[in-house]
Coordinates of C-alpha atoms in Angstrom, one line a residue:
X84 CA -32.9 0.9 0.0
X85 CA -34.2 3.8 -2.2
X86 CA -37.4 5.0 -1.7
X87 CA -37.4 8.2 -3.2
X88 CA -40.1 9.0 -5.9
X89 CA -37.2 9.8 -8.7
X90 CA -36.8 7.2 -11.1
X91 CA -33.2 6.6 -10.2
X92 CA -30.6 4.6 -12.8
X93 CA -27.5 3.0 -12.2
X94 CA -24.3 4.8 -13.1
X95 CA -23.4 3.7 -16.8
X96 CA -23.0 4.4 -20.5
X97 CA -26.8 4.1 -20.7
X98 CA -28.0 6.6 -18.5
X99 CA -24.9 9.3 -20.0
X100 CA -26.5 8.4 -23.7
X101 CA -30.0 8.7 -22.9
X102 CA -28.8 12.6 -21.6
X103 CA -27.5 12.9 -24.9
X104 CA -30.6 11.6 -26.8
X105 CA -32.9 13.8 -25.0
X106 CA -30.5 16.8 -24.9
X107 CA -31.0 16.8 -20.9
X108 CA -28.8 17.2 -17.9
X109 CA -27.9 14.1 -15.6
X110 CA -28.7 14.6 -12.2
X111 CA -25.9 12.7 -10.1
X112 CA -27.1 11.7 -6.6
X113 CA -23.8 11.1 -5.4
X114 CA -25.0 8.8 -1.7
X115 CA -23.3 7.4 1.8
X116 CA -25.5 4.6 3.3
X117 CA -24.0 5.0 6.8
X118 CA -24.6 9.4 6.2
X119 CA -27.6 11.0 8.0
X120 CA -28.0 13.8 5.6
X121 CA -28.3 11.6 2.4
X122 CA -31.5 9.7 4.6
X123 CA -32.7 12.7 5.0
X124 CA -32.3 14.1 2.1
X125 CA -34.0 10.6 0.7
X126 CA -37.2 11.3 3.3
X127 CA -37.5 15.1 2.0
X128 CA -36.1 16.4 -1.0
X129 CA -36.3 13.6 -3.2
X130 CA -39.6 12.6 -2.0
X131 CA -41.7 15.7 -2.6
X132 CA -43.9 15.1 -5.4
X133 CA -43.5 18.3 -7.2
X134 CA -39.4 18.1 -7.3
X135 CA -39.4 14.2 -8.2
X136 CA -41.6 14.7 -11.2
X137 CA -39.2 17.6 -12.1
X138 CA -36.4 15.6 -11.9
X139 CA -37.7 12.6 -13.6
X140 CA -39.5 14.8 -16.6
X141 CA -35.9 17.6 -17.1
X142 CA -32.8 15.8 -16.4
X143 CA -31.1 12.0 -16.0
X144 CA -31.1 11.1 -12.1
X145 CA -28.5 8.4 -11.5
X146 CA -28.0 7.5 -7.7
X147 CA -24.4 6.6 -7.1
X148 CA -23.1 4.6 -3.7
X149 CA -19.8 6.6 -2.7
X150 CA -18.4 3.5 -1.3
X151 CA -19.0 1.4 -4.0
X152 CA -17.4 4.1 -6.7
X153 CA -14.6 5.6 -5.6
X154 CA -13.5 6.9 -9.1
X155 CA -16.6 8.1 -9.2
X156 CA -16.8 9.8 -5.8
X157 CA -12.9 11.3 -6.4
X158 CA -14.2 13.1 -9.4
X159 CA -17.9 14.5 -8.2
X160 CA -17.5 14.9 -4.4
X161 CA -18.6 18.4 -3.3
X162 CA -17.1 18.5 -0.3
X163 CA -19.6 16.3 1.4
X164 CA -22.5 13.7 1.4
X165 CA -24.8 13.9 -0.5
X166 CA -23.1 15.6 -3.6
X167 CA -26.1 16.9 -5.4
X168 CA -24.2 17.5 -9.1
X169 CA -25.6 18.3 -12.3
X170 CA -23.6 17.1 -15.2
X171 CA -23.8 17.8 -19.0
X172 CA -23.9 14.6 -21.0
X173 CA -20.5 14.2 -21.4
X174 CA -19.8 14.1 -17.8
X175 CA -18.5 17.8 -17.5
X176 CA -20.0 19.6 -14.2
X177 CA -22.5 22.0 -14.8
X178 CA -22.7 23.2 -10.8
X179 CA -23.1 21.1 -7.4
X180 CA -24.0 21.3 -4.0
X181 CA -23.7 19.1 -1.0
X182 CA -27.3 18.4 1.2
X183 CA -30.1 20.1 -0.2
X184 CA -33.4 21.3 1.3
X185 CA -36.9 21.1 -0.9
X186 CA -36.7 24.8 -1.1
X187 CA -33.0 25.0 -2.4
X188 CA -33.3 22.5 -4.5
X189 CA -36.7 23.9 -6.4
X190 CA -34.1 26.2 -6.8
X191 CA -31.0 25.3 -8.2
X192 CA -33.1 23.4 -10.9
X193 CA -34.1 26.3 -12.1
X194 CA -30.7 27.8 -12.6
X195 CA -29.7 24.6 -14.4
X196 CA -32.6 24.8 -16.4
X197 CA -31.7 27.8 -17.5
X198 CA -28.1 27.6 -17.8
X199 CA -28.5 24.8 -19.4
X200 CA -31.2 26.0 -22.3
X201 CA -28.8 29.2 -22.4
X202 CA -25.3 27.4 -23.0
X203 CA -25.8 23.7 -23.4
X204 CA -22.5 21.6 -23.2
X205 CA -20.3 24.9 -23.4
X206 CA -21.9 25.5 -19.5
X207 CA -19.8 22.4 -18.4
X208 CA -16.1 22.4 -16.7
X209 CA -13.8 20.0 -15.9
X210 CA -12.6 19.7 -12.3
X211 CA -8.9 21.4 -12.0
X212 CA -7.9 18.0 -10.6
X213 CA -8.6 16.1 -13.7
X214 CA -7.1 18.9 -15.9
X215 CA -3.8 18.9 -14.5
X216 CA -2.5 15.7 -16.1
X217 CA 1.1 16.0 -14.6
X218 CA 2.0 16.2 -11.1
X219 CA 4.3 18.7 -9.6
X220 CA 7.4 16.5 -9.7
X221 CA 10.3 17.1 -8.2
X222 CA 13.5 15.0 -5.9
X223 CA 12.3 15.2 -2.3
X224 CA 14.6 16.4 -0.1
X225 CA 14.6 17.0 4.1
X226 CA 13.0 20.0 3.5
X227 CA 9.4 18.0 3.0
X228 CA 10.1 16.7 6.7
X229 CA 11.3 20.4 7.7
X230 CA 8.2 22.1 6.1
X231 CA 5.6 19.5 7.8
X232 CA 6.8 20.1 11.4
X233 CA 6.9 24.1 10.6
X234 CA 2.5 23.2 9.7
X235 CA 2.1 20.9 12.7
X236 CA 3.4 24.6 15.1
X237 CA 1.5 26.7 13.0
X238 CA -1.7 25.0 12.3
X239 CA -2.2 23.5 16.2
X240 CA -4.6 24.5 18.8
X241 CA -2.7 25.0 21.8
X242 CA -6.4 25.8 23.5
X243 CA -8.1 22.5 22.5
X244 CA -5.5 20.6 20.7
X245 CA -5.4 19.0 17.2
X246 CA -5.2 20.7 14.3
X247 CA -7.3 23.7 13.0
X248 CA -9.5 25.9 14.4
X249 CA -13.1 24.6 13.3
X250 CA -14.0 21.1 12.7
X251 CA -11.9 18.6 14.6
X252 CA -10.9 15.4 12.5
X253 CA -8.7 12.7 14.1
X254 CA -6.2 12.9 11.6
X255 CA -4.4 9.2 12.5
X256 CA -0.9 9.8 10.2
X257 CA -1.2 13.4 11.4
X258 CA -0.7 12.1 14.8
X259 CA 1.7 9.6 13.9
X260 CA 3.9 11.8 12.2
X261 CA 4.1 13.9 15.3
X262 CA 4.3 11.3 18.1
X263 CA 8.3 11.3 16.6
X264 CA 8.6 15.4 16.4
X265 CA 5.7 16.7 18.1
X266 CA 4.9 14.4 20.8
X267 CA 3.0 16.8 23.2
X268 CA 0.6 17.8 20.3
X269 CA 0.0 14.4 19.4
X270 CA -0.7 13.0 23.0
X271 CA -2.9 15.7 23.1
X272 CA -4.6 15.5 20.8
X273 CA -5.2 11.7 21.8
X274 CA -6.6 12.9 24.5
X275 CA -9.3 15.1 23.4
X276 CA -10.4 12.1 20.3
X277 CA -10.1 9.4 23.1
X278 CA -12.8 11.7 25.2
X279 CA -14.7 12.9 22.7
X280 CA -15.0 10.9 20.0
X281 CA -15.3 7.3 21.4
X282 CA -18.2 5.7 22.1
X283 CA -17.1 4.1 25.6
X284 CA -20.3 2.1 25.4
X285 CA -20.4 0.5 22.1
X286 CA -16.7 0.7 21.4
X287 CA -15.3 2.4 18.2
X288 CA -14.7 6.1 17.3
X289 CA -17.2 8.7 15.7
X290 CA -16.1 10.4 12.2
X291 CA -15.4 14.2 13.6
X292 CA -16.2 16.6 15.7
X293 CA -18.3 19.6 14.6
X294 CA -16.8 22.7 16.8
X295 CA -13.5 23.4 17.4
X296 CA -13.9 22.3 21.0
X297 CA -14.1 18.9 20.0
X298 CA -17.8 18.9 21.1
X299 CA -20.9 18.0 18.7
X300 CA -19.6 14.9 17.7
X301 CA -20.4 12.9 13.8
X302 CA -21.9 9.6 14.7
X303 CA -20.8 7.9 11.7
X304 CA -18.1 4.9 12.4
X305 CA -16.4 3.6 9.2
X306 CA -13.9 0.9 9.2
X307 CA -11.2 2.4 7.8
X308 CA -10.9 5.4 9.7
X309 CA -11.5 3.2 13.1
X310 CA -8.4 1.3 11.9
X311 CA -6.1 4.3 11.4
X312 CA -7.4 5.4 14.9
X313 CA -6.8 2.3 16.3
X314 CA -3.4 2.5 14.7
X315 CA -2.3 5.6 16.0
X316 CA -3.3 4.6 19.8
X317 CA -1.3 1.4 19.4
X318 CA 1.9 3.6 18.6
X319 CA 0.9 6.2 21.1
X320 CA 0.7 3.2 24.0
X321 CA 4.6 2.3 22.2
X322 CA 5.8 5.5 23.3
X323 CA 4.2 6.4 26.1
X324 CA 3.0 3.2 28.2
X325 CA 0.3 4.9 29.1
X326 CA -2.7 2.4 29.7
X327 CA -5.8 4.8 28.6
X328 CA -4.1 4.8 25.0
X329 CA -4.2 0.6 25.3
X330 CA -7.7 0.8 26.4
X331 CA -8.8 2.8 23.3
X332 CA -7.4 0.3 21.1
X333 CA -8.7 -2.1 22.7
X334 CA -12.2 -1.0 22.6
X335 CA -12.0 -0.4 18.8
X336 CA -10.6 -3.8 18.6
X337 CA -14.2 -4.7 20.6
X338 CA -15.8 -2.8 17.6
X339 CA -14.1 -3.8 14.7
X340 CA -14.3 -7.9 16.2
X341 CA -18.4 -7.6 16.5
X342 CA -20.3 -4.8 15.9
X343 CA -18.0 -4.4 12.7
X344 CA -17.7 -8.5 12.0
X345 CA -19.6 -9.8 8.8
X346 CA -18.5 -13.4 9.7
X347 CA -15.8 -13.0 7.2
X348 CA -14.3 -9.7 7.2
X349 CA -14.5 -6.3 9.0
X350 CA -17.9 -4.4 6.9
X351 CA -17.9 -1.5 5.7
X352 CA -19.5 0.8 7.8
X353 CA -22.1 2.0 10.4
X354 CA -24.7 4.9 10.0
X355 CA -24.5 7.3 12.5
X356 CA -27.8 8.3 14.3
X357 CA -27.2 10.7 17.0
X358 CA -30.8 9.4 19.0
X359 CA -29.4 6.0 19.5
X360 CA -25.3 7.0 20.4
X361 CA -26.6 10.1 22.9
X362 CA -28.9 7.2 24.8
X363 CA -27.7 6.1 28.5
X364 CA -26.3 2.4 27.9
X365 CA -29.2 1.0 29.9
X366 CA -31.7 2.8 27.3
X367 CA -29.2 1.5 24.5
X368 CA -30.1 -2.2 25.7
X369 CA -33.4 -1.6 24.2
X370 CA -33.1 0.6 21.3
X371 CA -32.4 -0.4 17.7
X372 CA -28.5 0.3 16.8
X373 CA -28.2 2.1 13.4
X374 CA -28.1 -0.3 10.4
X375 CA -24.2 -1.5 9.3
X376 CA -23.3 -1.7 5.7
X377 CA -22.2 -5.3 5.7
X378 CA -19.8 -4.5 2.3
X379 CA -16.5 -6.4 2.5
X380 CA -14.3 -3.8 0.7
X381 CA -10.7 -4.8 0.1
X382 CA -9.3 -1.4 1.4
X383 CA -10.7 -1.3 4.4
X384 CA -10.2 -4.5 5.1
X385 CA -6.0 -4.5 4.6
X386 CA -6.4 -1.0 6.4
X387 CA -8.2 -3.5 9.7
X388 CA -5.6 -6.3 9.3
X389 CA -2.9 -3.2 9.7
X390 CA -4.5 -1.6 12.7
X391 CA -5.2 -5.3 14.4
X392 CA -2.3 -6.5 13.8
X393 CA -0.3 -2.7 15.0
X394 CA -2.2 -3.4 18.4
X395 CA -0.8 -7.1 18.4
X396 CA 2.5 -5.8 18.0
X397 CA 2.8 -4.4 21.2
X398 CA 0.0 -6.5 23.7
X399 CA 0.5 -10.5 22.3
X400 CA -3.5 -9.9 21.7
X401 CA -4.7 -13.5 20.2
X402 CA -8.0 -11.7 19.6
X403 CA -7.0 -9.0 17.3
X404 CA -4.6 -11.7 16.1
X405 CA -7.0 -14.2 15.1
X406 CA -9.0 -11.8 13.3
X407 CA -6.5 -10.5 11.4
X408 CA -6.0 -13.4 9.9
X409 CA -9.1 -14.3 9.2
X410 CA -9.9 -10.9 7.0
X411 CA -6.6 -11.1 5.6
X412 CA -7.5 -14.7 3.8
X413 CA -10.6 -14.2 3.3
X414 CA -10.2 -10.7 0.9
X415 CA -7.3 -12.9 -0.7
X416 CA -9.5 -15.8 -1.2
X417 CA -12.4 -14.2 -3.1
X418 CA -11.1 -10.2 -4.0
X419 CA -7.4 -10.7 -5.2
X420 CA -6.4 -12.3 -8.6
X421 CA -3.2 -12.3 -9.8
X422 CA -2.1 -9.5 -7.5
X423 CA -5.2 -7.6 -9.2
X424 CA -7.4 -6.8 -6.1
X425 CA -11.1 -6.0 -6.6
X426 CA -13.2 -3.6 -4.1
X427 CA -15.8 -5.5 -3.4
X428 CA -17.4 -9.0 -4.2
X429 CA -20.5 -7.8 -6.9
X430 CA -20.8 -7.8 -10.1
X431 CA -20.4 -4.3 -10.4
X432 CA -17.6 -3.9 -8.5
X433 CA -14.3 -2.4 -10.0
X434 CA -10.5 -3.9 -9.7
X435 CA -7.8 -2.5 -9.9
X436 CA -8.2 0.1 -8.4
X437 CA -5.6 2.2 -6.0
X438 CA -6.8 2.3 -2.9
X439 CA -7.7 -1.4 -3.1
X440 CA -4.3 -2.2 -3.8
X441 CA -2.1 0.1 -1.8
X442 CA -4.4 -0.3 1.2
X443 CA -4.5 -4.2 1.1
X444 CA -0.3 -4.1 0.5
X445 CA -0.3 -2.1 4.0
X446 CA -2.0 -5.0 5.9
X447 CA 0.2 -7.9 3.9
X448 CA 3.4 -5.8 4.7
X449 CA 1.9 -5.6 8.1
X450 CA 1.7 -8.9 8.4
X451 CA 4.7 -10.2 7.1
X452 CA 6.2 -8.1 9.6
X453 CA 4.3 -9.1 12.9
X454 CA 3.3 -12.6 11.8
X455 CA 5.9 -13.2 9.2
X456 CA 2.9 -14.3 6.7
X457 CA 3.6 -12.2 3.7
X458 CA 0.7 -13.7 1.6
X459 CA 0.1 -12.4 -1.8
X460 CA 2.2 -9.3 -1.4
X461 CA 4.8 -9.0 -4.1
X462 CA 2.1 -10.2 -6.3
X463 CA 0.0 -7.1 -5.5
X464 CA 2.6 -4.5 -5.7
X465 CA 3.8 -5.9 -9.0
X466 CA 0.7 -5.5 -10.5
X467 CA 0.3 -2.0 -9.0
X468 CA 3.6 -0.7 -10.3
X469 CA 3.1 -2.5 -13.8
X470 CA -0.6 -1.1 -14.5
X471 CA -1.5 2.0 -12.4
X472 CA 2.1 3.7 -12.1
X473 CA 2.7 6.7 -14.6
X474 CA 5.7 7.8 -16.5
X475 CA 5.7 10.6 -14.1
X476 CA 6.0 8.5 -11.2
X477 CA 2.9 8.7 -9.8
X478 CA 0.1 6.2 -9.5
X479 CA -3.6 6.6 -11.1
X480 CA -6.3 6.2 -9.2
X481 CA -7.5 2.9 -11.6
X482 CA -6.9 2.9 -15.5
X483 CA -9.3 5.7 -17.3
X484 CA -12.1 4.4 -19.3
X485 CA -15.6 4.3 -18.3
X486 CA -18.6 7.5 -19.0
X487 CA -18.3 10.8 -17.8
X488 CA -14.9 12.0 -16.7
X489 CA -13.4 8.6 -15.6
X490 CA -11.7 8.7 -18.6
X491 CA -9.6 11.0 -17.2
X492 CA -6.2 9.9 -15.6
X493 CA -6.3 11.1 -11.8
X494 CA -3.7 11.4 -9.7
X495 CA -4.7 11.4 -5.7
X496 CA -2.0 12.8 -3.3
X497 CA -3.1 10.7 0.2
X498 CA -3.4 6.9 -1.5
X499 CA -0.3 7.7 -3.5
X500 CA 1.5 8.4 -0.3
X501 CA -0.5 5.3 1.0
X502 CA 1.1 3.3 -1.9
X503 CA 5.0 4.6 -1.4
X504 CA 4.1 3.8 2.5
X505 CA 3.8 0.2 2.1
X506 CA 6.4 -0.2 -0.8
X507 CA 9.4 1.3 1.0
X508 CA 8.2 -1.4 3.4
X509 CA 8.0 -4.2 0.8
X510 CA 11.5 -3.3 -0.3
X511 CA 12.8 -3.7 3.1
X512 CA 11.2 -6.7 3.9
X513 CA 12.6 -8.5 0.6
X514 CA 15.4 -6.8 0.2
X515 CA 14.7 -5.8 -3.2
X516 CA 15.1 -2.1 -4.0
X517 CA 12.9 -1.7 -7.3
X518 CA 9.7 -1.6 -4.6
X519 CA 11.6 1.6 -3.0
X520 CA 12.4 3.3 -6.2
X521 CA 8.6 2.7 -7.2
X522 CA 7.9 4.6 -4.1
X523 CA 10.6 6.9 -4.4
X524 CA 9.2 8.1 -8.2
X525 CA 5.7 8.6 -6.1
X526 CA 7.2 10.3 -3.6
X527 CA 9.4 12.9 -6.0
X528 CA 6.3 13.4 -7.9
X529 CA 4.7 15.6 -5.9
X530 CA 8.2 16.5 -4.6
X531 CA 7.3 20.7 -5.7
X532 CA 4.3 20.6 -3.3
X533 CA 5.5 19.5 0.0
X534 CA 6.3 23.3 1.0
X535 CA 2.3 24.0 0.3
X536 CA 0.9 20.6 2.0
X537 CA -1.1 20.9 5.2
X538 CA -1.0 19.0 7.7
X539 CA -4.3 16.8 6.5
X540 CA -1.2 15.3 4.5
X541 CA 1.6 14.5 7.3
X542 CA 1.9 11.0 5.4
X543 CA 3.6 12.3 3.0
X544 CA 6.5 14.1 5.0
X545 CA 6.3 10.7 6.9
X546 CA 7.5 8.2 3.6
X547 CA 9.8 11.5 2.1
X548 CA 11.6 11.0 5.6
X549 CA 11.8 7.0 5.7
X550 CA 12.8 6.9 1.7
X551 CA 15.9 9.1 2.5
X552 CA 16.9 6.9 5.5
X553 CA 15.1 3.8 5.7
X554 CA 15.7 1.7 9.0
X555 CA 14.9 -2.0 9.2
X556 CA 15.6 -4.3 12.2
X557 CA 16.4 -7.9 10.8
X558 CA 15.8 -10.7 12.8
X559 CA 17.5 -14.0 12.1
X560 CA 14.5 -15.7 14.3
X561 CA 11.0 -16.5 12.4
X562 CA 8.1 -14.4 13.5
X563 CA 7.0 -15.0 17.2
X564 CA 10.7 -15.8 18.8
X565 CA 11.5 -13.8 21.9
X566 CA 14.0 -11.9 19.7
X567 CA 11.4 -11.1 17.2
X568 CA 8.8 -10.1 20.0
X569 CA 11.3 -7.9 21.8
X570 CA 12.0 -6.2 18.2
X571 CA 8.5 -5.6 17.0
X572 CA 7.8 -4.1 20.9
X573 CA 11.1 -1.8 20.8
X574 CA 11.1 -0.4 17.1
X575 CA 10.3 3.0 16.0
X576 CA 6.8 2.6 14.3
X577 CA 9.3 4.0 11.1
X578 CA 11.3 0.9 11.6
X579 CA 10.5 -2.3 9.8
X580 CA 11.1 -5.4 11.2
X581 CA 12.2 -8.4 8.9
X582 CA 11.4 -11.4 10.6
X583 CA 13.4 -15.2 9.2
X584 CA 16.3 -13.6 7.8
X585 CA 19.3 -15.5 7.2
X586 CA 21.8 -14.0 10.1
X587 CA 22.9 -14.5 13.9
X588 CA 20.6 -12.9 16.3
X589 CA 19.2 -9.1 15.3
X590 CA 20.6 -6.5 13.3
X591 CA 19.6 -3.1 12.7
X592 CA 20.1 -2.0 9.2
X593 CA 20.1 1.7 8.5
X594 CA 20.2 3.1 4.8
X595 CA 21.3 -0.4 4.1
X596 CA 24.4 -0.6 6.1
X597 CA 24.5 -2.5 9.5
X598 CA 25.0 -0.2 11.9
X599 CA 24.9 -2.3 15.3
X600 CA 24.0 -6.1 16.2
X601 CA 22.1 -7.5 19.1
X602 CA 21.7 -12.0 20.3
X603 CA 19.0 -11.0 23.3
X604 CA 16.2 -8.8 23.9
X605 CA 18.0 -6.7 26.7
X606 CA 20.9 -6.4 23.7
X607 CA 18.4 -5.3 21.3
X608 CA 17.2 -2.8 23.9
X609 CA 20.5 -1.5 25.0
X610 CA 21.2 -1.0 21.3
X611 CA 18.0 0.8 20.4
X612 CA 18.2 2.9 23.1
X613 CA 21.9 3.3 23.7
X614 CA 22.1 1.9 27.5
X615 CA 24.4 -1.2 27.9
X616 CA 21.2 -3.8 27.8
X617 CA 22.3 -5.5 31.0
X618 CA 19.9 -7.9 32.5

């Protein structure tokens, strides 16, 4: 709850034409509920006297939830909550800062002041994201695969491991991508996130790590990035058998199951407050835990059902099962209408938008695959191809329209590569190759980049390699025979596995040719792994 002395409006047409009436600046407070520095900058900044009267007398606030916005938080983020962004009336950025201190902020309103009385609108730009309508498109080649593993050797830290040589992020697909080309940096790098950013006590893994080291960790924990986590541990324990990875899902699996569990559905997030998560677990007992945004948001939520559901793949867990299940029906139930998904349930909430749809389509292609419930899936990606994909081939963030610059068409590289992801996978699972040329025109739009990509991005090299050689295993057994089992267990995480298909035993399919059959679970391992699959 705001309670800041700034006179704070919502983000809307209103608050963008009162700028324009009163030829002043708006003031976007751009906020995080589970981020430290956006409390603090509540208890500080925004509660001295002198600045809130400033504010309230010289420019527009409007307070934004980043969670609740995302078209709003793609086109205003600053690298960083808060985003503290002053805006002309028509939405164009006049300058921005992340977290800002009474003193600094006395005085960048002064510079706005007066660069705003110096130059009015004409001081106002539009991000280069927003002004470079078309993507760099191209026909992705093995070269995007090539050029990825050449960033994974350049950009790792053979001293500390993961990626980078100053904050430490877990980077899930990053690790994923190199558990089939890299494996020693991603187990690794495992290794040092599994030590240092999980919270052995209360289960569930910390946002980052400040130093290179992997040492002063980010408290925050946020659903969807302790489900790609989880993920990537539940493919690392595929590979490797080794238990500690199993444990590690397993205790985010604690996290996301209770601490994380509205009822209904995974929430949204928890703040991170670095008294409470440094306390010994006795002094835990009786301390407070940091508040949890209880917000049901459709793309977290099919990114939980994926990561559950990727640990019940290979442990038979009933737990992570069950709730699953449970999230998956009830975001269907009340946030998806006619394959139209909306973010959140509130009357402000928008639908339609792309990381709602293409992160919900992950956990229904997910669970198709390990549970053979497809749910509304085709329904879903038919509406995403129909309304957010361009004639470029890529897909827009949500269809423009609204004040400021969400009018303007964006084009976001990760949940594009998101969206492909899970549509290659639809189009294996029905068998129906429009989904894979929908992912395919993604995927080629940004085709001209991969050589420049980081390896932040490794997704993308990931789906540019399936697209060119897609493998499926399909199983003439419905989901939960031993065959099935035994398939789900033994495939490449790059593999989908078609459960109820109408054939004799197991197949696997490669580039849609069958390349070698299998009637038993030894057969399916001897094929998979080229031994003879005696008993």
């Amino acid at each position: 709850m705001d309670t800041t002395k700034v006179e704070w409006r919502e983000w809307g047409a209103d608050a963008f034409e009162a700028a324009a009436r009163r030829s002043q600046p708006v003031l976007l407070a751009l906020m995080a509920p589970w981020s430290a520095e956006c409390r603090e900058m509540d208890a500080t900044t925004y509660s001295e006297p002198r600045i809130a009267a400033n504010i309230n007398d010289g420019f527009v606030p409007v307070r934004v939830d980043a969670d609740r916005r995302p078209r709003v938080r793609e086109r205003y983020n600053m690298g960083g909550f808060p985003s503290t962004v002053f805006l002309t009336p028509e939405g164009d950025v006049l300058t921005g800062a992340t977290a800002l201190g009474v003193e600094g902020f006395r005085g960048i309103l002064d510079s706005v002041r007066r660069t705003w009385d110096g130059k009015g609108e004409g001081a106002g730009s539009v991000p280069r994201a927003l002004r470079d309508a078309e993507p760099p498109g191209g026909r992705v080649d093995a070269r995007a695969e090539e050029a990825m593993v050449e960033q994974l050797l350049a950009a790792y830290d053979d001293e500390f491991g993961g990626w980078g040589t100053d904050v430490k992020f877990p980077l899930p697909r990053t690790v994923e991508f190199a558990l089939v080309r890299a494996r020693d940096q991603a187990t690794r790098t495992l290794e040092a996130v599994r030590t240092h950013l999980l919270d052995t006590y209360d289960g569930g893994f910390y946002r980052f790590a400040g130093n290179r080291n992997w040492t002063n960790a980010r408290r925050e924990k946020l659903a969807d990035e302790n489900a790609a986590v989880l993920r990537a541990f539940a493919h690392a324990y595929r590979y490797t058998g080794e238990e500690s990875y199993r444990e590690a899902a397993e205790r985010t699996v604690d996290y996301l199951t209770t601490t994380l569990w509205t009822g209904d559905a995974v929430a949204a997030s928890q703040g991170g407050d670095p008294e409470y998560f440094t306390l010994e677990p006795a002094d835990r007992e009786e301390a407070e835990a940091p508040p949890v945004d209880d917000t049901v948001f459709a793309d977290r939520n099919g990114l939980a059902v994926d990561g559950l559901l990727t640990y019940a793949r290979y442990t038979d867990d009933d737990r992570a099962t069950s709730y699953a299940r449970r999230a998956r029906e009830h975001v269907c139930e009340t946030l998806v209408d006619g394959g139209e998904v909306r973010h959140y349930d509130g009357p402000d909430s928008e639908a339609g938008l792309l990381v709602d749809q293409a992160r919900l389509l992950r956990g229904l292609t997910t669970s198709w695959q390990v549970l053979g419930e497809p749910g509304p899936a085709r329904a879903v990606a038919d509406w995403t191809v129909e309304h957010l994909q361009a004639d470029h081939g890529a897909f827009l963030d949500g269809r423009p329209g609204g004040p400021g610059l969400l009018d303007r068409p964006l084009v976001p590289l990760d949940t594009n590569v998101d969206c492909a992801d899970a549509l290659l996978d639809l189009a294996l699972l029905t068998g129906e190759d429009r989904y894979r040329e929908a992912a395919r025109a993604a995927v080629d739009a940004f085709a001209n980049a991969a050589e420049r990509m980081g390896v932040e991005v490794a997704g993308y090299a990931t789906v540019a390699a399936r697209l060119l050689e897609p493998v499926a295993i399909e199983v003439g057994a419905p989901a939960g025979d031993d065959l099935h089992r035994a398939a789900l267990r033994l495939a490449d995480h790059e593999t989908v596995v078609v459960p109820a298909v109408d054939c004799e035993g197991a197949r696997l399919v490669e580039d849609g040719t069958v390349t070698g059959t299998a009637d038993t679970p030894p057969a399916l391992e001897g094929l998979l792994t080229g031994t003879d699959g005696a008993e």
